[in-house]
PDB file of C-alpha atoms and ligand atoms in Angstrom:
ATOM      1  CA  UNK A   1      85.039  98.784  99.421  1.00  0.00           C
ATOM      2  CA  UNK A   2      86.725  97.934  96.151  1.00  0.00           C
ATOM      3  CA  UNK A   3      90.138  99.591  96.519  1.00  0.00           C
ATOM      4  CA  UNK A   4      93.158  98.838  94.336  1.00  0.00           C
ATOM      5  CA  UNK A   5      96.132  98.160  96.558  1.00  0.00           C
ATOM      6  CA  UNK A   6      98.767  99.852  94.413  1.00  0.00           C
ATOM      7  CA  UNK A   7      97.012 103.003  93.192  1.00  0.00           C
ATOM      8  CA  UNK A   8      97.385 106.204  95.232  1.00  0.00           C
ATOM      9  CA  UNK A   9      94.253 106.709  97.329  1.00  0.00           C
ATOM     10  CA  UNK A  10      92.589 109.964  98.388  1.00  0.00           C
ATOM     11  CA  UNK A  11      89.556 110.667 100.574  1.00  0.00           C
ATOM     12  CA  UNK A  12      87.417 113.775 100.118  1.00  0.00           C
ATOM     13  CA  UNK A  13      84.658 114.515 102.624  1.00  0.00           C
ATOM     14  CA  UNK A  14      81.494 116.299 101.470  1.00  0.00           C
ATOM     15  CA  UNK A  15      82.096 115.534  97.799  1.00  0.00           C
ATOM     16  CA  UNK A  16      78.580 115.321  96.358  1.00  0.00           C
ATOM     17  CA  UNK A  17      78.690 118.852  94.952  1.00  0.00           C
ATOM     18  CA  UNK A  18      80.476 122.188  95.002  1.00  0.00           C
ATOM     19  CA  UNK A  19      84.100 122.409  96.076  1.00  0.00           C
ATOM     20  CA  UNK A  20      84.357 118.775  97.225  1.00  0.00           C
ATOM     21  CA  UNK A  21      83.072 117.538  93.878  1.00  0.00           C
ATOM     22  CA  UNK A  22      85.624 119.697  92.016  1.00  0.00           C
ATOM     23  CA  UNK A  23      88.461 118.476  94.260  1.00  0.00           C
ATOM     24  CA  UNK A  24      87.418 114.887  93.532  1.00  0.00           C
ATOM     25  CA  UNK A  25      87.559 115.604  89.796  1.00  0.00           C
ATOM     26  CA  UNK A  26      91.041 117.165  90.067  1.00  0.00           C
ATOM     27  CA  UNK A  27      92.336 114.150  92.013  1.00  0.00           C
ATOM     28  CA  UNK A  28      90.695 111.674  89.628  1.00  0.00           C
ATOM     29  CA  UNK A  29      92.368 113.492  86.723  1.00  0.00           C
ATOM     30  CA  UNK A  30      95.716 112.946  88.450  1.00  0.00           C
ATOM     31  CA  UNK A  31      95.040 109.197  88.720  1.00  0.00           C
ATOM     32  CA  UNK A  32      93.979 108.902  92.357  1.00  0.00           C
ATOM     33  CA  UNK A  33      91.505 106.256  93.430  1.00  0.00           C
ATOM     34  CA  UNK A  34      88.907 107.980  95.567  1.00  0.00           C
ATOM     35  CA  UNK A  35      86.741 107.543  98.622  1.00  0.00           C
ATOM     36  CA  UNK A  36      84.070 110.232  98.567  1.00  0.00           C
ATOM     37  CA  UNK A  37      81.668 110.962 101.409  1.00  0.00           C
ATOM     38  CA  UNK A  38      78.452 112.885 101.857  1.00  0.00           C
ATOM     39  CA  UNK A  39      75.819 113.211 104.541  1.00  0.00           C
ATOM     40  CA  UNK A  40      72.369 113.045 102.917  1.00  0.00           C
ATOM     41  CA  UNK A  41      72.963 113.061  99.166  1.00  0.00           C
ATOM     42  CA  UNK A  42      74.110 109.534  98.295  1.00  0.00           C
ATOM     43  CA  UNK A  43      72.399 109.271  94.846  1.00  0.00           C
ATOM     44  CA  UNK A  44      74.104 112.527  93.775  1.00  0.00           C
ATOM     45  CA  UNK A  45      77.455 111.281  95.114  1.00  0.00           C
ATOM     46  CA  UNK A  46      77.076 107.869  93.445  1.00  0.00           C
ATOM     47  CA  UNK A  47      76.351 109.581  90.146  1.00  0.00           C
ATOM     48  CA  UNK A  48      79.494 111.728  90.549  1.00  0.00           C
ATOM     49  CA  UNK A  49      81.573 108.644  91.456  1.00  0.00           C
ATOM     50  CA  UNK A  50      80.317 106.676  88.434  1.00  0.00           C
ATOM     51  CA  UNK A  51      81.062 109.554  86.090  1.00  0.00           C
ATOM     52  CA  UNK A  52      84.623 109.966  87.480  1.00  0.00           C
ATOM     53  CA  UNK A  53      85.274 106.213  87.115  1.00  0.00           C
ATOM     54  CA  UNK A  54      84.128 106.291  83.503  1.00  0.00           C
ATOM     55  CA  UNK A  55      85.996 109.485  82.584  1.00  0.00           C
ATOM     56  CA  UNK A  56      89.324 108.758  84.312  1.00  0.00           C
ATOM     57  CA  UNK A  57      89.446 104.945  84.686  1.00  0.00           C
ATOM     58  CA  UNK A  58      89.914 105.164  88.440  1.00  0.00           C
ATOM     59  CA  UNK A  59      88.126 103.371  91.285  1.00  0.00           C
ATOM     60  CA  UNK A  60      85.768 105.641  93.176  1.00  0.00           C
ATOM     61  CA  UNK A  61      83.818 104.589  96.279  1.00  0.00           C
ATOM     62  CA  UNK A  62      80.855 106.698  97.408  1.00  0.00           C
ATOM     63  CA  UNK A  63      79.782 106.388 101.042  1.00  0.00           C
ATOM     64  CA  UNK A  64      77.326 108.111 103.349  1.00  0.00           C
ATOM     65  CA  UNK A  65      79.106 109.277 106.487  1.00  0.00           C
ATOM     66  CA  UNK A  66      78.165 112.264 108.594  1.00  0.00           C
ATOM     67  CA  UNK A  67      81.490 114.067 109.062  1.00  0.00           C
ATOM     68  CA  UNK A  68      80.379 115.190 112.522  1.00  0.00           C
ATOM     69  CA  UNK A  69      79.826 111.595 113.685  1.00  0.00           C
ATOM     70  CA  UNK A  70      83.059 109.893 114.794  1.00  0.00           C
ATOM     71  CA  UNK A  71      81.545 106.394 114.593  1.00  0.00           C
ATOM     72  CA  UNK A  72      80.535 106.912 110.932  1.00  0.00           C
ATOM     73  CA  UNK A  73      84.119 107.925 110.122  1.00  0.00           C
ATOM     74  CA  UNK A  74      85.507 104.923 112.039  1.00  0.00           C
ATOM     75  CA  UNK A  75      83.382 102.611 109.863  1.00  0.00           C
ATOM     76  CA  UNK A  76      85.000 103.937 106.662  1.00  0.00           C
ATOM     77  CA  UNK A  77      88.525 103.627 108.008  1.00  0.00           C
ATOM     78  CA  UNK A  78      87.888 100.082 109.308  1.00  0.00           C
ATOM     79  CA  UNK A  79      88.247  98.771 105.745  1.00  0.00           C
ATOM     80  CA  UNK A  80      91.280 100.895 104.742  1.00  0.00           C
ATOM     81  CA  UNK A  81      94.884  99.767 104.893  1.00  0.00           C
ATOM     82  CA  UNK A  82      96.419 102.781 103.134  1.00  0.00           C
ATOM     83  CA  UNK A  83      95.618 106.404 102.402  1.00  0.00           C
ATOM     84  CA  UNK A  84      97.819 108.969 100.652  1.00  0.00           C
ATOM     85  CA  UNK A  85      95.679 112.103 100.684  1.00  0.00           C
ATOM     86  CA  UNK A  86      92.934 113.323 103.011  1.00  0.00           C
ATOM     87  CA  UNK A  87      90.895 116.397 102.089  1.00  0.00           C
ATOM     88  CA  UNK A  88      88.658 117.635 104.901  1.00  0.00           C
ATOM     89  CA  UNK A  89      86.114 119.578 102.886  1.00  0.00           C
ATOM     90  CA  UNK A  90      82.671 118.860 104.419  1.00  0.00           C
ATOM     91  CA  UNK A  91      81.293 122.021 105.930  1.00  0.00           C
ATOM     92  CA  UNK A  92      78.157 124.022 106.610  1.00  0.00           C
ATOM     93  CA  UNK A  93      77.449 127.677 107.251  1.00  0.00           C
ATOM     94  CA  UNK A  94      75.164 129.487 109.681  1.00  0.00           C
ATOM     95  CA  UNK A  95      74.141 133.070 109.155  1.00  0.00           C
ATOM     96  CA  UNK A  96      72.521 134.984 112.001  1.00  0.00           C
ATOM     97  CA  UNK A  97      73.202 136.859 115.198  1.00  0.00           C
ATOM     98  CA  UNK A  98      75.154 134.907 117.798  1.00  0.00           C
ATOM     99  CA  UNK A  99      72.464 135.697 120.367  1.00  0.00           C
ATOM    100  CA  UNK A 100      69.861 133.954 118.171  1.00  0.00           C
ATOM    101  CA  UNK A 101      71.899 130.758 117.966  1.00  0.00           C
ATOM    102  CA  UNK A 102      71.010 127.739 120.103  1.00  0.00           C
ATOM    103  CA  UNK A 103      73.583 125.547 121.832  1.00  0.00           C
ATOM    104  CA  UNK A 104      72.647 122.682 119.482  1.00  0.00           C
ATOM    105  CA  UNK A 105      73.202 124.882 116.411  1.00  0.00           C
ATOM    106  CA  UNK A 106      76.589 126.010 117.777  1.00  0.00           C
ATOM    107  CA  UNK A 107      77.684 122.424 118.402  1.00  0.00           C
ATOM    108  CA  UNK A 108      76.459 121.318 114.973  1.00  0.00           C
ATOM    109  CA  UNK A 109      78.646 123.928 113.240  1.00  0.00           C
ATOM    110  CA  UNK A 110      81.715 123.230 115.364  1.00  0.00           C
ATOM    111  CA  UNK A 111      81.358 119.450 115.033  1.00  0.00           C
ATOM    112  CA  UNK A 112      80.760 119.513 111.271  1.00  0.00           C
ATOM    113  CA  UNK A 113      83.455 122.039 110.376  1.00  0.00           C
ATOM    114  CA  UNK A 114      86.163 121.521 113.013  1.00  0.00           C
ATOM    115  CA  UNK A 115      85.763 118.295 115.017  1.00  0.00           C
ATOM    116  CA  UNK A 116      85.328 116.451 111.700  1.00  0.00           C
ATOM    117  CA  UNK A 117      88.979 117.271 110.872  1.00  0.00           C
ATOM    118  CA  UNK A 118      90.009 115.507 114.083  1.00  0.00           C
ATOM    119  CA  UNK A 119      87.774 112.475 113.457  1.00  0.00           C
ATOM    120  CA  UNK A 120      89.309 111.782 110.035  1.00  0.00           C
ATOM    121  CA  UNK A 121      92.903 112.889 110.707  1.00  0.00           C
ATOM    122  CA  UNK A 122      93.375 110.722 113.811  1.00  0.00           C
ATOM    123  CA  UNK A 123      92.549 107.634 111.705  1.00  0.00           C
ATOM    124  CA  UNK A 124      94.376 108.744 108.548  1.00  0.00           C
ATOM    125  CA  UNK A 125      97.651 109.538 110.312  1.00  0.00           C
ATOM    126  CA  UNK A 126      98.547 105.929 111.281  1.00  0.00           C
ATOM    127  CA  UNK A 127      98.028 104.874 107.632  1.00  0.00           C
ATOM    128  CA  UNK A 128     100.279 107.708 106.442  1.00  0.00           C
ATOM    129  CA  UNK A 129     102.912 106.958 109.092  1.00  0.00           C
ATOM    130  CA  UNK A 130     103.244 103.418 107.675  1.00  0.00           C
ATOM    131  CA  UNK A 131     104.459 104.955 104.397  1.00  0.00           C
ATOM    132  CA  UNK A 132     106.300 107.879 105.980  1.00  0.00           C
ATOM    133  CA  UNK A 133     104.369 110.148 103.598  1.00  0.00           C
ATOM    134  CA  UNK A 134     100.960 111.694 103.126  1.00  0.00           C
ATOM    135  CA  UNK A 135      99.084 114.902 102.658  1.00  0.00           C
ATOM    136  CA  UNK A 136      96.233 116.391 104.670  1.00  0.00           C
ATOM    137  CA  UNK A 137      94.437 119.424 103.242  1.00  0.00           C
ATOM    138  CA  UNK A 138      91.722 121.238 105.170  1.00  0.00           C
ATOM    139  CA  UNK A 139      89.237 123.481 103.364  1.00  0.00           C
ATOM    140  CA  UNK A 140      88.926 126.636 105.421  1.00  0.00           C
ATOM    141  CA  UNK A 141      87.491 130.114 104.891  1.00  0.00           C
ATOM    142  CA  UNK A 142      88.697 133.701 104.904  1.00  0.00           C
ATOM    143  CA  UNK A 143      86.276 134.142 107.821  1.00  0.00           C
ATOM    144  CA  UNK A 144      88.586 131.840 109.765  1.00  0.00           C
ATOM    145  CA  UNK A 145      91.361 134.372 109.129  1.00  0.00           C
ATOM    146  CA  UNK A 146      89.511 137.620 109.811  1.00  0.00           C
ATOM    147  CA  UNK A 147      86.072 136.780 111.313  1.00  0.00           C
ATOM    148  CA  UNK A 148      82.658 137.791 109.949  1.00  0.00           C
ATOM    149  CA  UNK A 149      79.725 139.514 111.591  1.00  0.00           C
ATOM    150  CA  UNK A 150      76.620 137.243 111.603  1.00  0.00           C
ATOM    151  CA  UNK A 151      78.905 134.230 111.108  1.00  0.00           C
ATOM    152  CA  UNK A 152      80.593 133.972 114.508  1.00  0.00           C
ATOM    153  CA  UNK A 153      80.279 130.191 114.900  1.00  0.00           C
ATOM    154  CA  UNK A 154      81.379 129.583 111.298  1.00  0.00           C
ATOM    155  CA  UNK A 155      84.341 131.966 111.732  1.00  0.00           C
ATOM    156  CA  UNK A 156      85.299 130.286 115.016  1.00  0.00           C
ATOM    157  CA  UNK A 157      85.103 126.827 113.424  1.00  0.00           C
ATOM    158  CA  UNK A 158      87.294 127.854 110.469  1.00  0.00           C
ATOM    159  CA  UNK A 159      89.713 129.762 112.725  1.00  0.00           C
ATOM    160  CA  UNK A 160      89.956 126.466 114.613  1.00  0.00           C
ATOM    161  CA  UNK A 161      90.640 124.643 111.346  1.00  0.00           C
ATOM    162  CA  UNK A 162      93.499 127.078 110.639  1.00  0.00           C
ATOM    163  CA  UNK A 163      95.085 126.497 114.063  1.00  0.00           C
ATOM    164  CA  UNK A 164      94.464 122.743 113.807  1.00  0.00           C
ATOM    165  CA  UNK A 165      96.337 122.820 110.475  1.00  0.00           C
ATOM    166  CA  UNK A 166      99.342 124.740 111.790  1.00  0.00           C
ATOM    167  CA  UNK A 167      99.644 122.647 114.961  1.00  0.00           C
ATOM    168  CA  UNK A 168      99.205 119.277 113.256  1.00  0.00           C
ATOM    169  CA  UNK A 169     101.739 120.269 110.589  1.00  0.00           C
ATOM    170  CA  UNK A 170     104.342 120.758 113.326  1.00  0.00           C
ATOM    171  CA  UNK A 171     103.445 117.407 114.865  1.00  0.00           C
ATOM    172  CA  UNK A 172     103.700 115.548 111.543  1.00  0.00           C
ATOM    173  CA  UNK A 173     106.575 117.300 109.754  1.00  0.00           C
ATOM    174  CA  UNK A 174     109.139 114.911 111.342  1.00  0.00           C
ATOM    175  CA  UNK A 175     107.156 112.067 109.735  1.00  0.00           C
ATOM    176  CA  UNK A 176     107.195 113.662 106.274  1.00  0.00           C
ATOM    177  CA  UNK A 177     103.413 114.254 106.313  1.00  0.00           C
ATOM    178  CA  UNK A 178     102.196 117.611 104.973  1.00  0.00           C
ATOM    179  CA  UNK A 179      99.264 119.475 106.518  1.00  0.00           C
ATOM    180  CA  UNK A 180      97.973 122.634 104.828  1.00  0.00           C
ATOM    181  CA  UNK A 181      94.703 124.540 104.516  1.00  0.00           C
ATOM    182  CA  UNK A 182      93.067 126.464 101.706  1.00  0.00           C
ATOM    183  CA  UNK A 183      91.243 129.496 103.012  1.00  0.00           C
ATOM    184  CA  UNK A 184      88.562 130.182 100.421  1.00  0.00           C
ATOM    185  CA  UNK A 185      86.946 133.521  99.661  1.00  0.00           C
ATOM    186  CA  UNK A 186      83.590 133.527  97.858  1.00  0.00           C
ATOM    187  CA  UNK A 187      83.399 130.405  95.723  1.00  0.00           C
ATOM    188  CA  UNK A 188      80.459 129.925  93.388  1.00  0.00           C
ATOM    189  CA  UNK A 189      78.585 127.019  95.027  1.00  0.00           C
ATOM    190  CA  UNK A 190      75.203 126.211  96.568  1.00  0.00           C
ATOM    191  CA  UNK A 191      76.558 127.364  99.943  1.00  0.00           C
ATOM    192  CA  UNK A 192      75.994 130.940  98.747  1.00  0.00           C
ATOM    193  CA  UNK A 193      72.501 130.347  97.347  1.00  0.00           C
ATOM    194  CA  UNK A 194      71.064 131.849 100.549  1.00  0.00           C
ATOM    195  CA  UNK A 195      72.163 135.274  99.232  1.00  0.00           C
ATOM    196  CA  UNK A 196      70.055 137.249  96.730  1.00  0.00           C
ATOM    197  CA  UNK A 197      71.508 138.144  93.293  1.00  0.00           C
ATOM    198  CA  UNK A 198      71.795 141.758  94.534  1.00  0.00           C
ATOM    199  CA  UNK A 199      73.756 140.668  97.625  1.00  0.00           C
ATOM    200  CA  UNK A 200      76.039 138.501  95.479  1.00  0.00           C
ATOM    201  CA  UNK A 201      76.624 141.436  93.146  1.00  0.00           C
ATOM    202  CA  UNK A 202      77.596 143.651  96.088  1.00  0.00           C
ATOM    203  CA  UNK A 203      79.988 140.946  97.276  1.00  0.00           C
ATOM    204  CA  UNK A 204      81.514 140.607  93.813  1.00  0.00           C
ATOM    205  CA  UNK A 205      82.192 144.344  93.643  1.00  0.00           C
ATOM    206  CA  UNK A 206      84.255 144.073  96.848  1.00  0.00           C
ATOM    207  CA  UNK A 207      86.518 141.432  95.279  1.00  0.00           C
ATOM    208  CA  UNK A 208      89.512 142.916  93.391  1.00  0.00           C
ATOM    209  CA  UNK A 209      89.365 140.061  90.848  1.00  0.00           C
ATOM    210  CA  UNK A 210      85.788 141.233  90.085  1.00  0.00           C
ATOM    211  CA  UNK A 211      84.377 137.707  90.090  1.00  0.00           C
ATOM    212  CA  UNK A 212      83.590 134.770  92.354  1.00  0.00           C
ATOM    213  CA  UNK A 213      86.069 131.919  92.609  1.00  0.00           C
ATOM    214  CA  UNK A 214      85.219 128.679  90.842  1.00  0.00           C
ATOM    215  CA  UNK A 215      85.216 125.295  92.626  1.00  0.00           C
ATOM    216  CA  UNK A 216      87.614 124.010  89.943  1.00  0.00           C
ATOM    217  CA  UNK A 217      90.186 126.578  91.099  1.00  0.00           C
ATOM    218  CA  UNK A 218      90.113 125.055  94.581  1.00  0.00           C
ATOM    219  CA  UNK A 219      90.543 121.603  93.004  1.00  0.00           C
ATOM    220  CA  UNK A 220      93.519 122.887  91.028  1.00  0.00           C
ATOM    221  CA  UNK A 221      95.158 124.295  94.181  1.00  0.00           C
ATOM    222  CA  UNK A 222      94.592 121.028  96.090  1.00  0.00           C
ATOM    223  CA  UNK A 223      96.452 119.200  93.341  1.00  0.00           C
ATOM    224  CA  UNK A 224      99.272 121.746  93.373  1.00  0.00           C
ATOM    225  CA  UNK A 225      99.597 121.383  97.156  1.00  0.00           C
ATOM    226  CA  UNK A 226      99.844 117.612  96.839  1.00  0.00           C
ATOM    227  CA  UNK A 227     102.556 118.013  94.229  1.00  0.00           C
ATOM    228  CA  UNK A 228     104.425 120.702  96.217  1.00  0.00           C
ATOM    229  CA  UNK A 229     107.653 119.910  98.088  1.00  0.00           C
ATOM    230  CA  UNK A 230     106.909 118.320 101.495  1.00  0.00           C
ATOM    231  CA  UNK A 231     108.819 121.248 103.029  1.00  0.00           C
ATOM    232  CA  UNK A 232     105.663 123.303 102.323  1.00  0.00           C
ATOM    233  CA  UNK A 233     103.598 122.522 105.397  1.00  0.00           C
ATOM    234  CA  UNK A 234     101.566 124.329 108.058  1.00  0.00           C
ATOM    235  CA  UNK A 235     100.385 126.935 105.552  1.00  0.00           C
ATOM    236  CA  UNK A 236      96.990 128.594 105.221  1.00  0.00           C
ATOM    237  CA  UNK A 237      96.752 129.508 101.532  1.00  0.00           C
ATOM    238  CA  UNK A 238      94.155 132.194 100.909  1.00  0.00           C
ATOM    239  CA  UNK A 239      92.313 131.790  97.592  1.00  0.00           C
ATOM    240  CA  UNK A 240      90.047 134.825  97.383  1.00  0.00           C
ATOM    241  CA  UNK A 241      90.842 136.977  94.318  1.00  0.00           C
ATOM    242  CA  UNK A 242      92.671 139.478  96.523  1.00  0.00           C
ATOM    243  CA  UNK A 243      89.563 140.127  98.674  1.00  0.00           C
ATOM    244  CA  UNK A 244      90.605 139.941 102.345  1.00  0.00           C
TER     245      UNK A 244
HETATM  246  P1  NAD B 301      78.216 123.024  99.451  1.00  0.00           P
HETATM  247  O1  NAD B 301      77.105 123.280 100.406  1.00  0.00           O
HETATM  248  O2  NAD B 301      77.985 123.220  98.001  1.00  0.00           O
HETATM  249  O3  NAD B 301      78.773 121.534  99.650  1.00  0.00           O
HETATM  250  C1  NAD B 301      79.051 121.039 100.929  1.00  0.00           C
HETATM  251  C2  NAD B 301      79.300 119.563 100.844  1.00  0.00           C
HETATM  252  O4  NAD B 301      79.506 119.076 102.181  1.00  0.00           O
HETATM  253  C3  NAD B 301      78.098 118.808 100.285  1.00  0.00           C
HETATM  254  O5  NAD B 301      78.586 117.729  99.508  1.00  0.00           O
HETATM  255  C4  NAD B 301      77.401 118.289 101.536  1.00  0.00           C
HETATM  256  O6  NAD B 301      76.656 117.116 101.290  1.00  0.00           O
HETATM  257  C5  NAD B 301      78.601 118.018 102.430  1.00  0.00           C
HETATM  258  N1  NAD B 301      78.279 117.984 103.840  1.00  0.00           N
HETATM  259  C6  NAD B 301      77.635 118.908 104.576  1.00  0.00           C
HETATM  260  N2  NAD B 301      77.518 118.486 105.841  1.00  0.00           N
HETATM  261  C7  NAD B 301      78.124 117.274 105.901  1.00  0.00           C
HETATM  262  C8  NAD B 301      78.329 116.330 106.922  1.00  0.00           C
HETATM  263  N3  NAD B 301      77.909 116.543 108.167  1.00  0.00           N
HETATM  264  N4  NAD B 301      78.967 115.192 106.616  1.00  0.00           N
HETATM  265  C9  NAD B 301      79.397 114.939 105.355  1.00  0.00           C
HETATM  266  N5  NAD B 301      79.239 115.787 104.337  1.00  0.00           N
HETATM  267  C10 NAD B 301      78.591 116.943 104.614  1.00  0.00           C
HETATM  268  O7  NAD B 301      79.400 123.910  99.974  1.00  0.00           O
HETATM  269  P2  NAD B 301      80.827 124.268  99.354  1.00  0.00           P
HETATM  270  O8  NAD B 301      80.799 125.698  99.037  1.00  0.00           O
HETATM  271  O9  NAD B 301      81.229 123.289  98.317  1.00  0.00           O
HETATM  272  O10 NAD B 301      81.713 124.099 100.662  1.00  0.00           O
HETATM  273  C11 NAD B 301      82.747 123.138 100.793  1.00  0.00           C
HETATM  274  C12 NAD B 301      83.718 123.632 101.856  1.00  0.00           C
HETATM  275  O11 NAD B 301      84.266 124.883 101.444  1.00  0.00           O
HETATM  276  C13 NAD B 301      83.084 123.874 103.223  1.00  0.00           C
HETATM  277  O12 NAD B 301      83.958 123.440 104.233  1.00  0.00           O
HETATM  278  C14 NAD B 301      82.923 125.382 103.263  1.00  0.00           C
HETATM  279  O13 NAD B 301      82.917 125.875 104.572  1.00  0.00           O
HETATM  280  C15 NAD B 301      84.156 125.804 102.491  1.00  0.00           C
HETATM  281  N6  NAD B 301      84.049 127.170 101.974  1.00  0.00           N
HETATM  282  C16 NAD B 301      83.147 127.492 101.000  1.00  0.00           C
HETATM  283  C17 NAD B 301      83.082 128.802 100.555  1.00  0.00           C
HETATM  284  C18 NAD B 301      82.144 129.231  99.470  1.00  0.00           C
HETATM  285  O14 NAD B 301      82.039 130.450  99.209  1.00  0.00           O
HETATM  286  N7  NAD B 301      81.441 128.342  98.811  1.00  0.00           N
HETATM  287  C19 NAD B 301      83.924 129.783 101.104  1.00  0.00           C
HETATM  288  C20 NAD B 301      84.806 129.418 102.105  1.00  0.00           C
HETATM  289  C21 NAD B 301      84.880 128.107 102.512  1.00  0.00           C
END
C-alpha cells in the first residue's frame, strides 16, 4: 500500500457505493488519505478511489476484504503503522421471517454487520493507542434501536453494534479514543432497492422530514463526529428525519 506517513489516515469498510462511498468522499474532502474496502466490487471501488485521488489530491488505496473474514482484515492491517479514523460501514440486510432463516444466513448477517466491527477495531486500537488519539465510528440502524419485524437478525446485529459502541467507548475513553455510532433511518441507497416504489412511498410518508436521507448526510455527520470534542463518546446518533 502506498500510504503517506504524515497525512491523517482513515479506513472505511464497504466503500464501493452508497453510504460508505459518501463517507469516503467527505473524508477525502477533509484531506484524509484513505483505505477503502469492499467484498466483491473491486473495479467499482478502484474507480471511486481514482476519482477521489484526482479530485482531492489524497492517496486512496482500494482493497478487496470481506469484512466478515478476520484473516482478510488482518492482511490489510499487516501493512499499516498508523490509523486515525476507522469507519465500520460494511453491512448487509436480510428481510424475511425469522423461522425461514437458516443458521448460515443468521451467521452471515451477524458476522458481516457485528463481528466485522470487532475484527477491525481490535487491530485499529493498538495503532490509535500509539498516538493517544483516534476515532471509531460504527454505522448502525434505527432497527438496532427499536427492532423491526421481518428483520430480526439485522436488528439484533445493529443492536449489537450499538452496545459494542457504548462498551468500547468506556474502555477507550481513558486513552482519548472516541467511539460513536450513527444510527441511520432510511437512506437512499441500493440497500433499499428490494422495495417497490409504492413501498418506498409508504415509508417516506411515515418520515416527518417527508424524504429519504441522503448518503452525503451520513458522510457529513461522520466528519462532524471526527471534529467533535473527544469528550463526545459512546453516543448513538440517530439520523432519520425524526422517524423513530
Ligand atoms: P449498500 O448495499 O449500498 O452498500 C453496502 C456496502 O458494503 C457495499 O460497498 C458493499 O460492497 C459492502 N459490503 C457488503 N458486504 C461486505 C462484506 N462482507 N465485506 C466488505 N464490504 C461489504 O448499503 P448502504 O445503504 O450504503 O449501507 C451501508 C451501511 O449503512 C450498512 O452497514 C447498513 O446496514 C447501514 N444502513 C443503511 C441504511 C439504508 O437505508 N441504506 C439504513 C440503516 C443502516
